[in-house]
Amino acid sequence: EPEVTQTPSHQVTQMGQEVILRCVPISNHLYFYWYRQILGQKVEFLVSFYNNEISEKSEIFDDQFSVERPDGSNFTLKIRSTKLEDSAMYFCASGAERDEKLFFGSGTQLSVL
Amino acid sequence: AQSVTQLGSHVSVSEGALVLLRCNYSSSVPPYLFWYVQYPNQGLQLLLKYTTGATLVKGINGFEAEFKKSETSFHLTKPSAHMSDAAEYFCAVRNTGFQKLVFGTGTRLLVSP
């Protein structure tokens, strides 16, 4: 079965540094998402992306966050100036159709020190 | 706003026993409901989903769930647990017209021999 691939699997950064989390969605998918899970808490929606623009975002997704699909295969999440509370597992997901099932990657564990 | 509540952060069963994982939802409109499973070091995998139509939904690996509007529930069941079912299970809801999934806190299923 096709997979969503996320790199790196673990990332450690210093507070205030910029990080870019990378995802390769399934090739024919059109809808792209980022979710995150802080340890011990719920999986939370961050943002959805379709047709090269953000289609929906949560309150978490503030000016420090941005997403990009730079080359038609990668989908990235950038955090400009990381905070301690950004430490979480970040999941990328993609879907072929708006209401069809989502395929999730195995996540990037971000640790902000 | 829609939400889901999963009762029990951990559920333990013996191999061969019935699995019952509980999920109650809150939504002002008929929701789409999902169960996802997460195996260690892997992404979230869709088990089954309810959109419209038949209220008993069959999924992969022998799991099924029943949508009960009167009880606002979408409990996940499997008649006979297998060791390989040990994982974290997430219930999620999405309202029509929106893309984001709202997840519950998850239930870890432990299966003993």
mmCIF file of C-alpha atoms in Angstrom:
data_model
loop_
_atom_site.group_PDB
_atom_site.id
_atom_site.type_symbol
_atom_site.label_atom_id
_atom_site.label_comp_id
_atom_site.label_asym_id
_atom_site.label_seq_id
_atom_site.Cartn_x
_atom_site.Cartn_y
_atom_site.Cartn_z
ATOM 1 C CA GLU A 1 0.000 0.000 0.000
ATOM 2 C CA PRO A 2 1.307 3.531 -0.711
ATOM 3 C CA GLU A 3 2.718 5.441 2.239
ATOM 4 C CA VAL A 4 3.113 8.964 3.484
ATOM 5 C CA THR A 5 6.761 9.489 4.372
ATOM 6 C CA GLN A 6 7.969 11.910 7.017
ATOM 7 C CA THR A 7 11.513 13.029 7.726
ATOM 8 C CA PRO A 8 13.247 13.205 10.076
ATOM 9 C CA SER A 9 11.718 10.760 12.537
ATOM 10 C CA HIS A 10 13.225 12.718 15.430
ATOM 11 C CA GLN A 11 14.353 16.321 15.570
ATOM 12 C CA VAL A 12 15.925 18.132 18.476
ATOM 13 C CA THR A 13 16.242 21.902 18.381
ATOM 14 C CA GLN A 14 16.964 24.827 20.645
ATOM 15 C CA MET A 15 14.210 27.216 21.647
ATOM 16 C CA GLY A 16 13.987 30.092 19.185
ATOM 17 C CA GLN A 17 15.382 28.130 16.270
ATOM 18 C CA GLU A 18 13.517 27.511 13.035
ATOM 19 C CA VAL A 19 12.598 23.962 12.093
ATOM 20 C CA ILE A 20 11.210 22.475 8.919
ATOM 21 C CA LEU A 21 9.383 19.182 9.046
ATOM 22 C CA ARG A 22 9.144 17.356 5.768
ATOM 23 C CA CYS A 23 6.531 15.086 4.318
ATOM 24 C CA VAL A 24 6.125 13.265 1.038
ATOM 25 C CA PRO A 25 2.405 12.611 0.551
ATOM 26 C CA ILE A 26 1.039 9.878 -1.665
ATOM 27 C CA SER A 27 1.657 10.898 -5.229
ATOM 28 C CA ASN A 28 -1.867 11.323 -6.607
ATOM 29 C CA HIS A 29 -3.316 12.913 -3.476
ATOM 30 C CA LEU A 30 -4.622 16.471 -3.514
ATOM 31 C CA TYR A 31 -5.424 17.223 0.139
ATOM 32 C CA PHE A 32 -2.681 17.613 2.698
ATOM 33 C CA TYR A 33 -2.752 18.017 6.455
ATOM 34 C CA TRP A 34 -0.624 18.497 9.533
ATOM 35 C CA TYR A 35 -1.650 17.249 12.956
ATOM 36 C CA ARG A 36 0.303 17.120 16.183
ATOM 37 C CA GLN A 37 0.160 15.196 19.442
ATOM 38 C CA ILE A 38 1.711 16.566 22.592
ATOM 39 C CA LEU A 39 2.738 13.728 24.890
ATOM 40 C CA GLY A 40 -0.267 12.410 26.770
ATOM 41 C CA GLN A 41 -2.726 14.648 24.940
ATOM 42 C CA LYS A 42 -5.071 14.401 21.971
ATOM 43 C CA VAL A 43 -4.054 14.398 18.349
ATOM 44 C CA GLU A 44 -4.812 17.969 17.265
ATOM 45 C CA PHE A 45 -5.517 19.388 13.831
ATOM 46 C CA LEU A 46 -3.167 22.132 12.687
ATOM 47 C CA VAL A 47 -3.846 22.884 9.053
ATOM 48 C CA SER A 48 -5.233 21.589 5.775
ATOM 49 C CA PHE A 49 -3.879 22.502 2.345
ATOM 50 C CA TYR A 50 -5.460 22.175 -1.050
ATOM 51 C CA ASN A 51 -4.783 23.683 -4.453
ATOM 52 C CA ASN A 52 -1.655 25.411 -3.142
ATOM 53 C CA GLU A 53 -3.343 27.248 -0.352
ATOM 54 C CA ILE A 54 -4.466 26.752 3.218
ATOM 55 C CA SER A 55 -8.085 25.651 3.271
ATOM 56 C CA GLU A 56 -8.562 25.388 7.022
ATOM 57 C CA LYS A 57 -6.426 26.026 10.099
ATOM 58 C CA SER A 58 -6.773 25.775 13.847
ATOM 59 C CA GLU A 59 -6.088 28.346 16.556
ATOM 60 C CA ILE A 60 -2.758 26.625 17.176
ATOM 61 C CA PHE A 61 -1.587 27.477 13.667
ATOM 62 C CA ASP A 62 -0.482 31.042 14.318
ATOM 63 C CA ASP A 63 2.031 33.287 12.550
ATOM 64 C CA GLN A 64 4.895 31.114 13.738
ATOM 65 C CA PHE A 65 3.699 28.280 11.526
ATOM 66 C CA SER A 66 3.667 28.032 7.757
ATOM 67 C CA VAL A 67 3.184 25.299 5.201
ATOM 68 C CA GLU A 68 4.452 24.914 1.705
ATOM 69 C CA ARG A 69 4.364 22.504 -1.167
ATOM 70 C CA PRO A 70 7.533 23.655 -2.850
ATOM 71 C CA ASP A 71 7.936 21.190 -5.668
ATOM 72 C CA GLY A 72 4.814 19.099 -6.191
ATOM 73 C CA SER A 73 6.056 16.172 -4.140
ATOM 74 C CA ASN A 74 7.072 17.542 -0.726
ATOM 75 C CA PHE A 75 4.810 19.161 1.833
ATOM 76 C CA THR A 76 6.570 21.033 4.615
ATOM 77 C CA LEU A 77 5.669 22.536 7.963
ATOM 78 C CA LYS A 78 7.895 25.363 9.166
ATOM 79 C CA ILE A 79 8.002 26.674 12.695
ATOM 80 C CA ARG A 80 9.837 29.996 12.641
ATOM 81 C CA SER A 81 10.868 30.384 16.256
ATOM 82 C CA THR A 82 10.265 27.250 18.262
ATOM 83 C CA LYS A 83 8.945 27.316 21.802
ATOM 84 C CA LEU A 84 9.175 24.633 24.464
ATOM 85 C CA GLU A 85 5.470 23.959 24.056
ATOM 86 C CA ASP A 86 5.978 23.083 20.387
ATOM 87 C CA SER A 87 7.520 19.803 21.522
ATOM 88 C CA ALA A 88 5.209 17.131 20.110
ATOM 89 C CA MET A 89 4.801 14.381 17.551
ATOM 90 C CA TYR A 90 3.864 15.970 14.241
ATOM 91 C CA PHE A 91 1.872 13.896 11.761
ATOM 92 C CA CYS A 92 1.451 14.608 8.092
ATOM 93 C CA ALA A 93 -1.557 13.183 6.257
ATOM 94 C CA SER A 94 -2.864 13.181 2.723
ATOM 95 C CA GLY A 95 -6.083 12.266 0.965
ATOM 96 C CA ALA A 96 -7.170 11.763 -2.610
ATOM 97 C CA GLU A 97 -10.584 13.312 -2.228
ATOM 98 C CA ARG A 98 -11.980 15.754 0.299
ATOM 99 C CA ASP A 99 -14.131 13.236 2.160
ATOM 100 C CA GLU A 100 -12.097 10.134 1.586
ATOM 101 C CA LYS A 101 -9.838 8.487 4.096
ATOM 102 C CA LEU A 102 -6.626 10.082 5.205
ATOM 103 C CA PHE A 103 -3.282 8.337 5.070
ATOM 104 C CA PHE A 104 -0.991 9.343 7.915
ATOM 105 C CA GLY A 105 2.779 9.285 8.101
ATOM 106 C CA SER A 106 4.585 7.772 11.079
ATOM 107 C CA GLY A 107 5.359 11.205 12.482
ATOM 108 C CA THR A 108 8.281 13.430 13.418
ATOM 109 C CA GLN A 109 9.028 13.714 17.115
ATOM 110 C CA LEU A 110 10.089 17.312 17.721
ATOM 111 C CA SER A 111 11.883 18.113 20.953
ATOM 112 C CA VAL A 112 12.506 21.777 21.776
ATOM 113 C CA LEU A 113 15.136 22.319 24.477
ATOM 114 C CA ALA B 1 -18.120 22.429 18.295
ATOM 115 C CA GLN B 2 -17.731 18.753 17.714
ATOM 116 C CA SER B 3 -15.786 16.531 20.096
ATOM 117 C CA VAL B 4 -15.325 12.899 21.034
ATOM 118 C CA THR B 5 -14.845 11.277 24.390
ATOM 119 C CA GLN B 6 -13.134 7.936 24.754
ATOM 120 C CA LEU B 7 -13.828 6.203 28.035
ATOM 121 C CA GLY B 8 -10.816 4.414 29.466
ATOM 122 C CA SER B 9 -7.252 5.321 28.595
ATOM 123 C CA HIS B 10 -6.328 1.632 28.890
ATOM 124 C CA VAL B 11 -8.350 -1.494 28.217
ATOM 125 C CA SER B 12 -6.963 -4.951 28.982
ATOM 126 C CA VAL B 13 -8.381 -8.153 27.529
ATOM 127 C CA SER B 14 -7.271 -11.736 27.203
ATOM 128 C CA GLU B 15 -6.583 -13.235 23.821
ATOM 129 C CA GLY B 16 -9.853 -14.538 22.396
ATOM 130 C CA ALA B 17 -12.005 -12.229 24.514
ATOM 131 C CA LEU B 18 -14.390 -9.561 23.249
ATOM 132 C CA VAL B 19 -12.897 -6.151 22.606
ATOM 133 C CA LEU B 20 -15.074 -3.120 23.371
ATOM 134 C CA LEU B 21 -13.641 0.381 23.061
ATOM 135 C CA ARG B 22 -16.043 3.182 23.843
ATOM 136 C CA CYS B 23 -16.505 6.463 22.023
ATOM 137 C CA ASN B 24 -19.168 9.108 22.488
ATOM 138 C CA TYR B 25 -19.421 12.115 20.256
ATOM 139 C CA SER B 26 -20.811 15.574 20.483
ATOM 140 C CA SER B 27 -21.906 17.258 17.299
ATOM 141 C CA SER B 28 -24.621 19.690 16.354
ATOM 142 C CA VAL B 29 -25.034 18.104 12.932
ATOM 143 C CA PRO B 30 -24.844 14.515 11.690
ATOM 144 C CA PRO B 31 -21.156 13.741 11.873
ATOM 145 C CA TYR B 32 -18.699 11.577 10.065
ATOM 146 C CA LEU B 33 -17.107 9.213 12.571
ATOM 147 C CA PHE B 34 -13.846 7.308 12.363
ATOM 148 C CA TRP B 35 -11.712 4.840 14.243
ATOM 149 C CA TYR B 36 -7.965 4.913 13.717
ATOM 150 C CA VAL B 37 -5.330 2.547 15.064
ATOM 151 C CA GLN B 38 -1.717 3.366 15.821
ATOM 152 C CA TYR B 39 0.833 0.603 16.187
ATOM 153 C CA PRO B 40 4.158 1.420 17.842
ATOM 154 C CA ASN B 41 6.376 3.671 15.743
ATOM 155 C CA GLN B 42 3.792 3.872 12.973
ATOM 156 C CA GLY B 43 1.300 6.420 11.725
ATOM 157 C CA LEU B 44 -2.437 6.391 12.219
ATOM 158 C CA GLN B 45 -4.266 3.822 10.108
ATOM 159 C CA LEU B 46 -7.963 3.997 9.343
ATOM 160 C CA LEU B 47 -9.919 1.044 10.751
ATOM 161 C CA LEU B 48 -13.370 2.119 9.666
ATOM 162 C CA LYS B 49 -15.597 5.114 9.092
ATOM 163 C CA TYR B 50 -19.238 6.031 9.264
ATOM 164 C CA THR B 51 -20.599 8.665 6.901
ATOM 165 C CA THR B 52 -24.192 7.883 6.015
ATOM 166 C CA GLY B 53 -26.306 4.795 5.479
ATOM 167 C CA ALA B 54 -25.910 1.551 7.392
ATOM 168 C CA THR B 55 -25.250 2.172 11.055
ATOM 169 C CA LEU B 56 -23.168 -0.975 11.533
ATOM 170 C CA VAL B 57 -19.824 -0.424 9.913
ATOM 171 C CA LYS B 58 -17.314 -3.180 9.282
ATOM 172 C CA GLY B 59 -13.647 -2.383 9.108
ATOM 173 C CA ILE B 60 -10.330 -4.058 8.699
ATOM 174 C CA ASN B 61 -8.901 -6.776 10.939
ATOM 175 C CA GLY B 62 -12.333 -7.966 12.081
ATOM 176 C CA PHE B 63 -13.338 -4.721 13.813
ATOM 177 C CA GLU B 64 -16.757 -3.155 13.545
ATOM 178 C CA ALA B 65 -18.551 -0.191 15.059
ATOM 179 C CA GLU B 66 -22.164 0.786 15.403
ATOM 180 C CA PHE B 67 -23.410 4.351 15.071
ATOM 181 C CA LYS B 68 -26.155 4.957 17.640
ATOM 182 C CA LYS B 69 -27.607 8.412 17.263
ATOM 183 C CA SER B 70 -29.871 8.069 20.308
ATOM 184 C CA GLU B 71 -26.829 7.363 22.489
ATOM 185 C CA THR B 72 -24.399 9.585 20.534
ATOM 186 C CA SER B 73 -22.047 6.627 20.524
ATOM 187 C CA PHE B 74 -19.751 4.888 18.086
ATOM 188 C CA HIS B 75 -18.217 2.027 20.047
ATOM 189 C CA LEU B 76 -15.614 -0.223 18.459
ATOM 190 C CA THR B 77 -15.875 -3.983 18.889
ATOM 191 C CA LYS B 78 -14.143 -7.174 17.867
ATOM 192 C CA PRO B 79 -15.509 -10.581 18.881
ATOM 193 C CA SER B 80 -12.156 -12.196 19.588
ATOM 194 C CA ALA B 81 -8.969 -10.326 20.459
ATOM 195 C CA HIS B 82 -5.662 -11.278 18.950
ATOM 196 C CA MET B 83 -2.234 -10.420 20.307
ATOM 197 C CA SER B 84 -1.596 -8.349 17.209
ATOM 198 C CA ASP B 85 -4.506 -6.045 18.133
ATOM 199 C CA ALA B 86 -2.437 -4.479 20.906
ATOM 200 C CA ALA B 87 -2.176 -0.822 19.890
ATOM 201 C CA GLU B 88 -3.559 2.655 20.531
ATOM 202 C CA TYR B 89 -7.042 3.302 19.164
ATOM 203 C CA PHE B 90 -8.412 6.749 18.379
ATOM 204 C CA CYS B 91 -11.977 7.775 17.736
ATOM 205 C CA ALA B 92 -12.424 10.893 15.601
ATOM 206 C CA VAL B 93 -15.256 13.045 14.319
ATOM 207 C CA ARG B 94 -15.581 15.384 11.397
ATOM 208 C CA ASN B 95 -18.498 17.559 10.457
ATOM 209 C CA THR B 96 -19.638 17.843 6.870
ATOM 210 C CA GLY B 97 -18.263 20.931 5.227
ATOM 211 C CA PHE B 98 -15.091 20.821 7.275
ATOM 212 C CA GLN B 99 -11.908 18.949 6.666
ATOM 213 C CA LYS B 100 -10.383 18.699 10.092
ATOM 214 C CA LEU B 101 -10.662 15.575 12.193
ATOM 215 C CA VAL B 102 -11.208 16.023 15.915
ATOM 216 C CA PHE B 103 -9.659 13.134 17.807
ATOM 217 C CA GLY B 104 -10.323 11.618 21.172
ATOM 218 C CA THR B 105 -7.568 11.054 23.690
ATOM 219 C CA GLY B 106 -7.040 7.466 22.616
ATOM 220 C CA THR B 107 -7.397 4.084 24.282
ATOM 221 C CA ARG B 108 -4.481 1.732 24.609
ATOM 222 C CA LEU B 109 -5.567 -1.881 24.117
ATOM 223 C CA LEU B 110 -3.491 -4.472 25.941
ATOM 224 C CA VAL B 111 -3.942 -8.142 25.008
ATOM 225 C CA SER B 112 -2.623 -10.829 27.308
ATOM 226 C CA PRO B 113 -2.095 -14.492 26.396
#
